[in-house]
Each structure stands twice: as structure tokens, then as C-alpha cells.
mmCIF file of C-alpha atoms and ligand atoms in Angstrom:
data_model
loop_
_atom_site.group_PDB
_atom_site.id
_atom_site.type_symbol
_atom_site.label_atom_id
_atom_site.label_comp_id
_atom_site.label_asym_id
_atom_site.label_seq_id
_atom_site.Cartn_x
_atom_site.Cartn_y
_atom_site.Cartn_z
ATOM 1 C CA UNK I 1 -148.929 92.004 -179.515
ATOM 2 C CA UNK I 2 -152.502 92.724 -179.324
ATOM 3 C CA UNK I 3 -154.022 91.761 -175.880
ATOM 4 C CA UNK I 4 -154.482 95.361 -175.369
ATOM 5 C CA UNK I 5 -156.742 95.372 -178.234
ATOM 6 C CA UNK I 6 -158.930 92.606 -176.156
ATOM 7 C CA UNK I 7 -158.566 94.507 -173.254
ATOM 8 C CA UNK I 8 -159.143 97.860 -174.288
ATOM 9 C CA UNK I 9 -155.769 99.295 -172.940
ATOM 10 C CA UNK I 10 -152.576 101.573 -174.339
ATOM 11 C CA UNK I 11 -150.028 99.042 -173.939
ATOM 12 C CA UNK I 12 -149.845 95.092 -173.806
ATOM 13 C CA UNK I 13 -148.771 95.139 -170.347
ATOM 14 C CA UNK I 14 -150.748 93.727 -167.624
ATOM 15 C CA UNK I 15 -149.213 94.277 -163.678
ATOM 16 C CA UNK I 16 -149.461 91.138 -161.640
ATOM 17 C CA UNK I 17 -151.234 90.434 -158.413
ATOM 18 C CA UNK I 18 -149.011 90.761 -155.597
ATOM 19 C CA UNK I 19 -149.924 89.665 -152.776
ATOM 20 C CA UNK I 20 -149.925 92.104 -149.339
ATOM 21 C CA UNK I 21 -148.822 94.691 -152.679
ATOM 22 C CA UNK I 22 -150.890 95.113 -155.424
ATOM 23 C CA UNK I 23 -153.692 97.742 -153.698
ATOM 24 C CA UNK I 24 -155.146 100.394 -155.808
ATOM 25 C CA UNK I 25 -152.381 103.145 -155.730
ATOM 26 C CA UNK I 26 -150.384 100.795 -157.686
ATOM 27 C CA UNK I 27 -153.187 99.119 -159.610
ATOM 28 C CA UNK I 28 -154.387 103.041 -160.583
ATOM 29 C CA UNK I 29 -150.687 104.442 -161.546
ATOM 30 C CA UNK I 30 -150.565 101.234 -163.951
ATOM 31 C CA UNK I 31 -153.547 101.527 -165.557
ATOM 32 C CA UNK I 32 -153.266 105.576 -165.688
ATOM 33 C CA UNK I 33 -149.961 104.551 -167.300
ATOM 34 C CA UNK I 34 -151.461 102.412 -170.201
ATOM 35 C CA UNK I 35 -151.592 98.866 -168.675
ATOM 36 C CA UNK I 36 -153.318 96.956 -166.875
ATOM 37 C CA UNK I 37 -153.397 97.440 -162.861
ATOM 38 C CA UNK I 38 -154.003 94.562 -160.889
ATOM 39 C CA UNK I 39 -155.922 94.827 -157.089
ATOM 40 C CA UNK I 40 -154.670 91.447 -155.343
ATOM 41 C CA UNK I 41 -156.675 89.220 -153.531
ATOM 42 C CA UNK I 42 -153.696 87.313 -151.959
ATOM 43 C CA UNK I 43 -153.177 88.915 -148.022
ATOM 44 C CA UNK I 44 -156.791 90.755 -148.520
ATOM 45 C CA UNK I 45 -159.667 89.676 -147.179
ATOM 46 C CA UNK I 46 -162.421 89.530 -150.004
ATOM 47 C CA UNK I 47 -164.022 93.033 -147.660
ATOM 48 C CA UNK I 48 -161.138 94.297 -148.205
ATOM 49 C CA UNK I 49 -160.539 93.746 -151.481
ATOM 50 C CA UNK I 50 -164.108 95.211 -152.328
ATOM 51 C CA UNK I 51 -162.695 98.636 -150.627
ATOM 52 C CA UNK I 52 -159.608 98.283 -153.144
ATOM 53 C CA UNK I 53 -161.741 97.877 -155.938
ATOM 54 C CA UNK I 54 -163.703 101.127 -155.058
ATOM 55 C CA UNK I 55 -160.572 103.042 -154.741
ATOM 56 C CA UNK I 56 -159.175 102.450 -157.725
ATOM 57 C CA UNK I 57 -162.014 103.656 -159.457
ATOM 58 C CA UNK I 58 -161.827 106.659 -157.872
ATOM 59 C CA UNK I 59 -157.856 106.627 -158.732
ATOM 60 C CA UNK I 60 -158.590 106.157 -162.605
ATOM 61 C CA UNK I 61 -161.586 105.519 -165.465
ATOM 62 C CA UNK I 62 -159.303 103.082 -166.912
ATOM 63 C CA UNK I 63 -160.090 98.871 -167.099
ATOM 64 C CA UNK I 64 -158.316 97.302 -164.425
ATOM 65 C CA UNK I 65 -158.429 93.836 -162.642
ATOM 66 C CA UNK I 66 -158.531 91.738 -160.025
ATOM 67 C CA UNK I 67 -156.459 88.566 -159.029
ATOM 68 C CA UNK I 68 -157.843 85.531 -157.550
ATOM 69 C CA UNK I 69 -156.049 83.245 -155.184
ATOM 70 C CA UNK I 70 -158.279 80.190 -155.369
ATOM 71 C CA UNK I 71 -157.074 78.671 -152.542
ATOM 72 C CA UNK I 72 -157.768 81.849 -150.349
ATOM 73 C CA UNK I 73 -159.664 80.702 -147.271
ATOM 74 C CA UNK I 74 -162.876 82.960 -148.143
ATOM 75 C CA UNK I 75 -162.513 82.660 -152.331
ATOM 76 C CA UNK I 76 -166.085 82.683 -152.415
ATOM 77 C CA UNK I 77 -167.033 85.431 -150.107
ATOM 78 C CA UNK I 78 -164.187 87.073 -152.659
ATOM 79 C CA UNK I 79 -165.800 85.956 -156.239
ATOM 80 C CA UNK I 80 -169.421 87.631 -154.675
ATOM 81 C CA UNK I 81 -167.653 90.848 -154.184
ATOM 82 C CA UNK I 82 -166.064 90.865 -157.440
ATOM 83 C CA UNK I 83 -169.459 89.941 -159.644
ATOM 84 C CA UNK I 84 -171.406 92.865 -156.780
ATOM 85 C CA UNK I 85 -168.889 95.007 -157.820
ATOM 86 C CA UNK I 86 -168.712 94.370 -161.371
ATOM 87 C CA UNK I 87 -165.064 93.831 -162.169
ATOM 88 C CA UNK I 88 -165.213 93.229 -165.854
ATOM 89 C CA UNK I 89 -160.885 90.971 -165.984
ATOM 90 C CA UNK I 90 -160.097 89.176 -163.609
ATOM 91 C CA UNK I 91 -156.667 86.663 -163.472
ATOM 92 C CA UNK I 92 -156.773 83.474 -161.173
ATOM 93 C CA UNK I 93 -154.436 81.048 -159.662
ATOM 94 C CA UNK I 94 -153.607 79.041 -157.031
ATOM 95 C CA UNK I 95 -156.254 76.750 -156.829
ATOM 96 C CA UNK I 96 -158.886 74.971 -159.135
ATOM 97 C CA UNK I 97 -160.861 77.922 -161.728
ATOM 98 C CA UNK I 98 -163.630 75.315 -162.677
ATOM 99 C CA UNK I 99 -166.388 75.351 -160.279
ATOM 100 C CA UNK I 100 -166.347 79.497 -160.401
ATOM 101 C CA UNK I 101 -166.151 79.374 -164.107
ATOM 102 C CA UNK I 102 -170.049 79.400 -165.419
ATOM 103 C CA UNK I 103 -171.085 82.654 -162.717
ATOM 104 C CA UNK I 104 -167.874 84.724 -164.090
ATOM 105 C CA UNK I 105 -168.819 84.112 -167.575
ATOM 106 C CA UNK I 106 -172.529 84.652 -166.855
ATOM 107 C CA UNK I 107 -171.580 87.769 -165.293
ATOM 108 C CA UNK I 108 -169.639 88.981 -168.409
ATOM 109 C CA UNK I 109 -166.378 88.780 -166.912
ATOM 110 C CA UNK I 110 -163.440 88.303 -169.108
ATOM 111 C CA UNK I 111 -161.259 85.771 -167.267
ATOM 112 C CA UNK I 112 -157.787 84.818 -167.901
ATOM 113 C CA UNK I 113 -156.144 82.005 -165.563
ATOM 114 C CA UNK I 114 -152.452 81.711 -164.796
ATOM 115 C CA UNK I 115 -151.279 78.884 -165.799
ATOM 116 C CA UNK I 116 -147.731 76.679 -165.691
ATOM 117 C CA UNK I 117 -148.169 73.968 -167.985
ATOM 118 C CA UNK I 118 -149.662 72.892 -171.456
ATOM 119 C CA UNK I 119 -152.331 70.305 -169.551
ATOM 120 C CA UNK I 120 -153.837 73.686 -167.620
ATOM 121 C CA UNK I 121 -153.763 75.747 -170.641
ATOM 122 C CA UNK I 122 -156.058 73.547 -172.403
ATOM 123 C CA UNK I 123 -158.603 73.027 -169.703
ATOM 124 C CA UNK I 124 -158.494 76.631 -169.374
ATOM 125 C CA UNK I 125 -159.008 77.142 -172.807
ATOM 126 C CA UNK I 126 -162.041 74.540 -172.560
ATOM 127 C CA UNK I 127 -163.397 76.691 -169.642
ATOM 128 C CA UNK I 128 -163.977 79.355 -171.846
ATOM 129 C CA UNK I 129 -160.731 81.614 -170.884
ATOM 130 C CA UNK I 130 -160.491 84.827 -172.954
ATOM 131 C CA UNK I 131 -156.959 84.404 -172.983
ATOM 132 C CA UNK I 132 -154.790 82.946 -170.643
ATOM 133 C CA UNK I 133 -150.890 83.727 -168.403
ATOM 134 C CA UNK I 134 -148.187 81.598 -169.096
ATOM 135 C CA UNK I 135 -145.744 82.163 -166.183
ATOM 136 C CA UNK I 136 -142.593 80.344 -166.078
ATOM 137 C CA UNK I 137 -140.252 80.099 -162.975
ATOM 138 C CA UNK I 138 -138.389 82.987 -163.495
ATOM 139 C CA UNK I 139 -140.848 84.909 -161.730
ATOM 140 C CA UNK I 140 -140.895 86.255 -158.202
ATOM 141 C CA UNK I 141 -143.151 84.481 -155.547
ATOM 142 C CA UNK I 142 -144.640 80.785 -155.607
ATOM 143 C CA UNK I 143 -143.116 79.343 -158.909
ATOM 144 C CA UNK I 144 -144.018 76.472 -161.566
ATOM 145 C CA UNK I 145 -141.419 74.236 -163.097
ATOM 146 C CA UNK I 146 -141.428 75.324 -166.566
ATOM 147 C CA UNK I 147 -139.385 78.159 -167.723
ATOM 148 C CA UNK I 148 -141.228 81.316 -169.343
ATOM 149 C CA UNK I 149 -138.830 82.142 -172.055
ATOM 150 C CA UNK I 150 -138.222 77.806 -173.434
ATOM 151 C CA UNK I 151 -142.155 76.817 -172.720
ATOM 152 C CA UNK I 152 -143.648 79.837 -174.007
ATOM 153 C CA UNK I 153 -143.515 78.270 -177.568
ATOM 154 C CA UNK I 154 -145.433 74.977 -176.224
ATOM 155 C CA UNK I 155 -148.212 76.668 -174.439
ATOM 156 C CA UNK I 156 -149.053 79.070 -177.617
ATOM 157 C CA UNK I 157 -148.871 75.734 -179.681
ATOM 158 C CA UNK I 158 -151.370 74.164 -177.314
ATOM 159 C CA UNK I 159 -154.115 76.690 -177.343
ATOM 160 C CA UNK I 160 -155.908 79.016 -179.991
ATOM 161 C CA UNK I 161 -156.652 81.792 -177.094
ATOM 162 C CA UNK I 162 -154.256 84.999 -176.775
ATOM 163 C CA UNK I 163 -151.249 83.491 -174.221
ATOM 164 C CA UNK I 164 -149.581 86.230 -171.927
ATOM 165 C CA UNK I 165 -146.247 85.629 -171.169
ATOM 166 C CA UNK I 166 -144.998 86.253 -167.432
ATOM 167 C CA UNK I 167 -141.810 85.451 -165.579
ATOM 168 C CA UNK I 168 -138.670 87.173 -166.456
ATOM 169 C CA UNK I 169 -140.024 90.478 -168.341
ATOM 170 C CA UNK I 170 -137.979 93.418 -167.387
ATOM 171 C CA UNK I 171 -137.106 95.215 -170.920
ATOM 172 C CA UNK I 172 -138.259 96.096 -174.080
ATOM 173 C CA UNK I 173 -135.763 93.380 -175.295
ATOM 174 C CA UNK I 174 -137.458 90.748 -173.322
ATOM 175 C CA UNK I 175 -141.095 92.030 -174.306
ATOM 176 C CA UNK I 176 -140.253 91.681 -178.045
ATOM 177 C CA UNK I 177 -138.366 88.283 -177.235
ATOM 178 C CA UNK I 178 -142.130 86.640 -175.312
ATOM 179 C CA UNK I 179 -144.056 88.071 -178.687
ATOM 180 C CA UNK I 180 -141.518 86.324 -181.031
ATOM 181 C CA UNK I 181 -142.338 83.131 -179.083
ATOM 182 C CA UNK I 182 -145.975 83.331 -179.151
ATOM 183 C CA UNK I 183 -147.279 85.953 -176.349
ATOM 184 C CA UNK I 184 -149.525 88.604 -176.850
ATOM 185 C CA UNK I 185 -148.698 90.464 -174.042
ATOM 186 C CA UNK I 186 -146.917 90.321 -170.858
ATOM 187 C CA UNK I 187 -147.774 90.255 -167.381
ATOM 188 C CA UNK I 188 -144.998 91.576 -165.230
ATOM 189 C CA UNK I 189 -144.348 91.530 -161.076
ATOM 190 C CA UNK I 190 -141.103 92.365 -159.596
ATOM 191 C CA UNK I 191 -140.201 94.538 -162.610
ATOM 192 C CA UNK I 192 -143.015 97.199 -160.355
ATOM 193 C CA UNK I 193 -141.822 96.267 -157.061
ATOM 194 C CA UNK I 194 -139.084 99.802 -156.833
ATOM 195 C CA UNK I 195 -141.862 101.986 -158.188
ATOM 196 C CA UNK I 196 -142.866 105.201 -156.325
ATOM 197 C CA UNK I 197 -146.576 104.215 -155.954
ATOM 198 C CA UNK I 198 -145.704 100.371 -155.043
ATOM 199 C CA UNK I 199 -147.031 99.993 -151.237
ATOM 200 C CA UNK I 200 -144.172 99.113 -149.861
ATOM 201 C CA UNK I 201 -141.478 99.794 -146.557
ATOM 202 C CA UNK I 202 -138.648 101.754 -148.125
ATOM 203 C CA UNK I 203 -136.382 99.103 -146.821
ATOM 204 C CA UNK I 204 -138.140 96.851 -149.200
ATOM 205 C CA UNK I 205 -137.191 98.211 -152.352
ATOM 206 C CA UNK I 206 -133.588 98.862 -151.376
ATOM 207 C CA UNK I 207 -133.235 96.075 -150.663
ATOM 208 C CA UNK I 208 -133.739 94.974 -154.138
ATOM 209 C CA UNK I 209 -131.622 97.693 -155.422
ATOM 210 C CA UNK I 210 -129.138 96.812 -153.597
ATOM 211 C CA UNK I 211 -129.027 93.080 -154.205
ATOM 212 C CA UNK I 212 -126.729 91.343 -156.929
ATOM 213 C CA UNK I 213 -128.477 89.001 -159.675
ATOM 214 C CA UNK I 214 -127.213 86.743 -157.679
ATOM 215 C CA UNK I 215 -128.730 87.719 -154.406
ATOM 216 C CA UNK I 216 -132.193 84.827 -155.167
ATOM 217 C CA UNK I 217 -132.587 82.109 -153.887
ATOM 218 C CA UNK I 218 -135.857 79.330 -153.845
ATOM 219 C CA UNK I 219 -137.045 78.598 -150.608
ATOM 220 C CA UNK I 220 -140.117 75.463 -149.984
ATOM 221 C CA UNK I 221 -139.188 72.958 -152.873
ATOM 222 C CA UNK I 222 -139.907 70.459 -150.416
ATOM 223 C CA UNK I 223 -142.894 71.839 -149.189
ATOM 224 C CA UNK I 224 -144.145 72.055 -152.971
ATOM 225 C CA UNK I 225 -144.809 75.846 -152.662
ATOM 226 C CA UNK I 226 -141.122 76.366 -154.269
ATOM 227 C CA UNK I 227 -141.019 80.108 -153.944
ATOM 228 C CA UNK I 228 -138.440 83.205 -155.438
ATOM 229 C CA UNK I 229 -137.197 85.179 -153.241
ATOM 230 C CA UNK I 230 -134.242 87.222 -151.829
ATOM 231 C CA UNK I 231 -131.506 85.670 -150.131
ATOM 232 C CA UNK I 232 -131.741 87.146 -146.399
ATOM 233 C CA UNK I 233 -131.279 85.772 -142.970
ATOM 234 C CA UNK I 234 -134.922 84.232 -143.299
ATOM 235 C CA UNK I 235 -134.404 82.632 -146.497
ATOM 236 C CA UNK I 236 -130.824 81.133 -145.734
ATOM 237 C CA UNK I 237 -132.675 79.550 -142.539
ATOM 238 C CA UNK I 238 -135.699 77.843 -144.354
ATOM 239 C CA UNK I 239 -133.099 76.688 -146.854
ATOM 240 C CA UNK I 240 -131.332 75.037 -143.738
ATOM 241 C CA UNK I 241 -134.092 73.381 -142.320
ATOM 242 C CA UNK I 242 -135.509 72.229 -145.912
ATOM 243 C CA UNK I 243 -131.949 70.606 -146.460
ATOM 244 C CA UNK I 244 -131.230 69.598 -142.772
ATOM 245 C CA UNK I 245 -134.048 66.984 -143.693
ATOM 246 C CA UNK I 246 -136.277 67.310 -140.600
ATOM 247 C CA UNK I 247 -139.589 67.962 -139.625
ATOM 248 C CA UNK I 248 -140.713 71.497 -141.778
ATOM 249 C CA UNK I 249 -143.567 72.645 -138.054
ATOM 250 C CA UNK I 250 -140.219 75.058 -138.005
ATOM 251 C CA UNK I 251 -140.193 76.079 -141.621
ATOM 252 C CA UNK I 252 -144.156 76.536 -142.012
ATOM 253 C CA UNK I 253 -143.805 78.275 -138.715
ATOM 254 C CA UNK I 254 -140.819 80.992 -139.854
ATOM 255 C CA UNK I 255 -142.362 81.652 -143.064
ATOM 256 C CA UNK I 256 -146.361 82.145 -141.852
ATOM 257 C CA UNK I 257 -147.054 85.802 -142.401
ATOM 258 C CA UNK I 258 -143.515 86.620 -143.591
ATOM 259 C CA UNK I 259 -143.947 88.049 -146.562
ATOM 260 C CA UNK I 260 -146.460 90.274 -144.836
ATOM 261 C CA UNK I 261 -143.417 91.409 -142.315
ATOM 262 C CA UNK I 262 -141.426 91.714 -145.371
ATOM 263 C CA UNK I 263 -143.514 94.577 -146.926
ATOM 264 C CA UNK I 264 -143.774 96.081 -143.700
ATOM 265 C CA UNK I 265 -140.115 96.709 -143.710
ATOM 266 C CA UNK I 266 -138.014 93.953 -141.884
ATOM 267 C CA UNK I 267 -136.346 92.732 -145.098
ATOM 268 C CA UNK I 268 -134.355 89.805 -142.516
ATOM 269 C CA UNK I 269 -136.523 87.929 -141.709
ATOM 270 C CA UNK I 270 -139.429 88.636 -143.860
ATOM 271 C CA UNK I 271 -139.852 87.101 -147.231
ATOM 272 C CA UNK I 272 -139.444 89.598 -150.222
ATOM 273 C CA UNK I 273 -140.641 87.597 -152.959
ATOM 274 C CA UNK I 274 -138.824 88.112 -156.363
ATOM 275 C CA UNK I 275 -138.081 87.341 -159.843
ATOM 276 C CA UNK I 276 -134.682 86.876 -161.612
ATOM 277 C CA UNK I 277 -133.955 90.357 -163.109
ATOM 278 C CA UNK I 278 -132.302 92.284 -159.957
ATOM 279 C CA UNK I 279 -129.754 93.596 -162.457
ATOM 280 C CA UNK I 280 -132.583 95.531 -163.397
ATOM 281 C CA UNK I 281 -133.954 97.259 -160.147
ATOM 282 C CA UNK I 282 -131.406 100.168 -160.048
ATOM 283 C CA UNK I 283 -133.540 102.779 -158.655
ATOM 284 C CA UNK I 284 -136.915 104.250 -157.674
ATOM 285 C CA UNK I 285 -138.859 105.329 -160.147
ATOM 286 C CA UNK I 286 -142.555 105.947 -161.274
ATOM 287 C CA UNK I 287 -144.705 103.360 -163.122
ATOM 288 C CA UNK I 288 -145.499 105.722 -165.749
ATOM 289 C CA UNK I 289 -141.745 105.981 -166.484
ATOM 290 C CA UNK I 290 -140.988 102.285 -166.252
ATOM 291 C CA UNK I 291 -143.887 101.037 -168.519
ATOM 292 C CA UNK I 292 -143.076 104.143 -171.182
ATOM 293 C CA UNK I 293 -139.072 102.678 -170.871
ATOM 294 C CA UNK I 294 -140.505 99.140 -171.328
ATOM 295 C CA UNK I 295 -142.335 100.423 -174.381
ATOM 296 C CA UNK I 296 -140.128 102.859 -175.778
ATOM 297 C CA UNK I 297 -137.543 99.611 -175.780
ATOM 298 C CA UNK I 298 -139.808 96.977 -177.546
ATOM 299 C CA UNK I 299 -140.762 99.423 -180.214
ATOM 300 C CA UNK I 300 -136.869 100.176 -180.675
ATOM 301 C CA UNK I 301 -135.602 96.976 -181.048
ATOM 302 C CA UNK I 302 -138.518 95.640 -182.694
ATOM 303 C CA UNK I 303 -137.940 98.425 -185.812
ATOM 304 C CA UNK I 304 -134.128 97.605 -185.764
ATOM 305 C CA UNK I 305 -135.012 93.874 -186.589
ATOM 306 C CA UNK I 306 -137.375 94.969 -189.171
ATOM 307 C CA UNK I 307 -134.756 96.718 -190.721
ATOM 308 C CA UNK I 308 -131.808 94.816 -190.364
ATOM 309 C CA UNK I 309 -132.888 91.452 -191.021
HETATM 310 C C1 LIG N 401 -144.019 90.107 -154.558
HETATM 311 C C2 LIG N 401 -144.817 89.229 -155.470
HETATM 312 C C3 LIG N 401 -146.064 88.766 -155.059
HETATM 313 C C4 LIG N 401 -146.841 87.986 -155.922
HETATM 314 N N1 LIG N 401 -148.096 87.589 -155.535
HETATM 315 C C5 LIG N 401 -148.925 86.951 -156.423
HETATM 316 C C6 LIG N 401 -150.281 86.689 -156.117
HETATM 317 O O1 LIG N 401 -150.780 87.016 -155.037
HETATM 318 N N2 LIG N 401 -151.044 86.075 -157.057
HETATM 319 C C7 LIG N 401 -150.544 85.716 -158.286
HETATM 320 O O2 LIG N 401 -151.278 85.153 -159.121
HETATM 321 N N3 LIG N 401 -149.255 85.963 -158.608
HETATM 322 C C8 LIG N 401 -148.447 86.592 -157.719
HETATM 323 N N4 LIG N 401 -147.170 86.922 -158.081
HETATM 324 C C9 LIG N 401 -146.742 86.685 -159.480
HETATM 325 C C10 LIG N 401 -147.026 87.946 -160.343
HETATM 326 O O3 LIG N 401 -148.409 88.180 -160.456
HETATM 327 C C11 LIG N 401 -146.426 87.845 -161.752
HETATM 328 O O4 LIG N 401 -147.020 86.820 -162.497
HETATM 329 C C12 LIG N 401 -144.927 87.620 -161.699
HETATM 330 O O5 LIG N 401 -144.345 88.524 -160.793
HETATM 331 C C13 LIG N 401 -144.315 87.782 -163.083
HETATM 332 O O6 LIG N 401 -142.968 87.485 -163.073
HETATM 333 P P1 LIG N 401 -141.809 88.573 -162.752
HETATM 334 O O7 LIG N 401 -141.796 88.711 -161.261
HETATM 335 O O8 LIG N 401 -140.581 87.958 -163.293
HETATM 336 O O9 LIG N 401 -142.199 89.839 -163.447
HETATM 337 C C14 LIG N 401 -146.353 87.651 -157.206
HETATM 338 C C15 LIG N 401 -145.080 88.114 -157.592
HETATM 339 C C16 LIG N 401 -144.322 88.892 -156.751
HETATM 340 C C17 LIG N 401 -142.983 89.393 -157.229
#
């Protein structure tokens, strides 16, 4: 894997905007760590964001990034602060990159959409991305309909630009698994969410570790915002008003601001947004110790296969 190479960082792991998460305390212990920490714009105003961004410095001397939500009401209040501030990576989704394209690579940013199918990878590719995340619909939060770990093979055929794998990446195992199939890093989300330095309620990330693999469900397929997240009293109820085949005013009005209430604690009716792997959320622990057990993993398995086969 060698997107660290391209991004000058220890370890080919980038951290994932998270919306209403991903501040600088966790985008600082990431990048401390070896990776690369993510400030999101998602939940932030683009003000606020800008504060974030001056944080982190002050948190670490390491590159980190920032994450665009294109459709974010004030994206280009947000894309001002980020050139002002001169953010040198920056991931973007959500929305349309082309008409920001020309001032980020003017301003020397290195820009690397998230993408969900082979037709966006290519006009991404066109647009003069650096490199580009493939997430597939294993991941927490608002989901594509491609699957990281049988597409990421198609989008690395499709492209000649470093492809990032995301969606599904909790182990070493996993890690090794994306590179085989064409990645040159990974970008991971929920794998973060029990960390220590993770700004979130308590209740939040027990409720995670407390959940089966079982415990997900996808909410909003027929609002076409499908979405990951954990089966709780919210969840179950915009599952029965999707299916009950009515009007959604009750749905859009349950889940506006939920996964705001969600981080703030009330894990019932808030929306905790996550990926497959609860099997592997058992506890609390730093992000220096989950991205050395990540790499301490891949580098394991990845000798045994050199030897044994
Ligand atoms: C709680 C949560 C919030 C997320 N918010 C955003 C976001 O604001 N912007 C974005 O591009 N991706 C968002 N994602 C996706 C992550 O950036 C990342 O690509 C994804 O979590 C990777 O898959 P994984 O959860 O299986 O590790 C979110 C994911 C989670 C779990």
C-alpha cells in the first residue's frame, strides 16, 4: 500500500469524516498516531470548521484533512475557509466536486473524492483527483449500492489514480484483503467510533459495544439516503413508516437532527450511524492502540502469506 507515501504519513490509514464526530481531538490522536485525521464538515458550519482546523494544528504538526459535504447548505462559505486556511487533502462527497475543482487544484490542494461507482471514479479521475475513496455499503452512515470488498476490483480497473478502499475495514486481515484487490490504503469510520478521544456521549459507544453483528439495520432506502445504522427504538420506527408505505413528513421529521441527539447521548431515538463490523467494537480504547493493532495485523498476515504460499 503506498498512499502514505503520497500523503506523507506513517501508515496507509486515512480516518473518515464523521459527521457531528470527526473534530480535531480525534482528527489530532489519528494523525499523532500515523494516519490520517479527518476534521468533518458534515454538522459544522464552515466557521466552525475553520476553528477545528486551527485546533488541530495546535493538537499535532502532522498532515491532516478535511471532509467536504457538497451538499452542505454553506459548501462555499466552507471551500473559502479551507483554501484561507490552507488545508493541503481534502476528501469530498455528497454532492457534485466539479465546479470547486479548478480553485482546489489552483490552490495546491491534493483532493481525493469519495466515490461509489466506476462512472464517478472516472470523472473524478478526469477532474484531476490525486487519488480517489472507494466506499462500498458496508460502511456506517449514508451508503452506496456497491459492496467495498466485490467492487473494489472494478473501480481499481477503471482508473490509473491510487483507489482507497472504505467500508468494512476493521482488521489487519481486512486491510491486507482491500490491497490484494487493488487499494492503496484504507479509509476507515466506525472502526474509531469506541476510541478514547472520539467526541462522543459515553452512551454512544456502549452502545456499540454492546450491540450484536446483528444489531444494524438500513433506515431511508426509500428516501434514497439509505443509511447504516443501529437498530434502536428510532430506527425500528423509520423502518415502520418507510414500509407502512405512507407519506415520509413523519420520517424526515424523526430523523432531522438525530444523529446530532445521537452523539449527544440518547442512543433511542437518535441515529448512531454504523458500519457492519460490531463484532469488532469490544471495548474503549485509544486510537494510537487501534491503528498500531490494525497495523501490527496487516503486516502479520501479510508475511505469513509470503511465506506460506
Ligand atoms: C458516524 C459516521 C458518520 C459519517 N459521516 C460522514 C460524513 O460526514 N462525510 C463522509 O464523507 N462520510 C461519512 N461517513 C463515512 C466515513 O467517512 C467512512 O467512509 C466510513 O465510515 C468507512 O466505512 P466503515 O464505517 O465501515 O469504516 C460517516 C461514517 C460514520 C460511521
Amino acid at each position: 500500500m503506498n498512499i502514505n507515501e503520497i500523503l506523507n504519513i506513517k501508515y496507509p490509514i486515512i480516518q473518515g469524516g464523521m459527521a457531528h464526530i470527526s473534530k480535531a481531538s480525534l482528527a489530532a490522536a489519528v494523525s499523532n498516531a500515523g494516519g490520517l485525521g479527518q476534521i468533518a464538515s458534515g454538522g459544522f458550519k464552515a466557521e466552525e470548521v475553520r476553528e477545528e482546523i486551527k485546533k488541530v494544528r495546535k493538537l499535532t504538526d502532522k498532515p491532516f484533512g478535511v471532509n467536504v459535504v457538497l451538499m452542505n447548505e454553506d459548501v462555499e462559505d466552507l471551500v473559502k475557509v479551507i483554501i484561507e486556511e490552507g488545508v493541503e487533502i481534502i476528501t469530498c462527497g455528497a454532492g457534485n466536486p466539479a465546479p470547486f475543482f479548478e480553485k482546489w487544484l489552483d490552490a495546491g490542494i491534493k483532493v481525493i473524492p469519495v466515490i461509489a461507482n466506476v462512472k464517478m471514479a472516472k470523472k473524478v479521475e478526469k477532474l484531476g483527483a490525486i487519488a480517489l475513496v472507494f466506499e462500498g455499503a458496508e460502511a456506517g452512515g449514508h451508503i452506496g449500492s456497491l459492496n467495498t470488498f466485490a467492487e473494489l476490483p472494478a473501480i481499481k480497473d477503471s482508473v490509473n489514480i491510487p483507489v482507497i478502499g472504505a467500508g468494512g475495514v476493521y482488521t489487519g486481515r481486512q486491510m491486507l484483503a482491500a490491497e490484494i484487490l487493488g487499494a492503496s490504503g484504507v479509509q476507515i469510520g466506525t472502526r474509531l467510533l469506541t476510541a478514547e478521544e472520539t467526541p462522543v456521549h459515553e452512551n454512544f459507544k456502549r452502545a456499540l459495544i454492546e450491540a450484536k453483528d446483528s444489531d444494524i439495520m438500513v433506515t431511508g432506502i426509500r428516501t434514497k439516503m439509505p443509511t447504516r445504522v443501529l437498530k434502536n427504538d428510532l430506527a425500528k420506527k423509520l423502518n415502520e413508516i418507510e414500509m407502512s408505505g405512507g407519506d415520509l413528513d413523519e420520517f424526515f421529521k424523526l430523523a432531522k437532527g438525530s444523529g446530532k441527539k445521537a452523539v449527544e447521548g440518547d442512543v433511542n431515538w437518535g441515529s448512531i450511524y454504523t458500519g457492519e463490523g460490531l463484532y469488532f467494537l469490544n471495548k474503549i480504547g485509544s486510537v494510537r492502540e487501534i491503528l498500531d493493532g490494525l497495523m501490527k495485523e496487516y503486516e502479520e498476515v501479510k508475511k505469513y502469506f509470503k511465506e506460506n504460499l
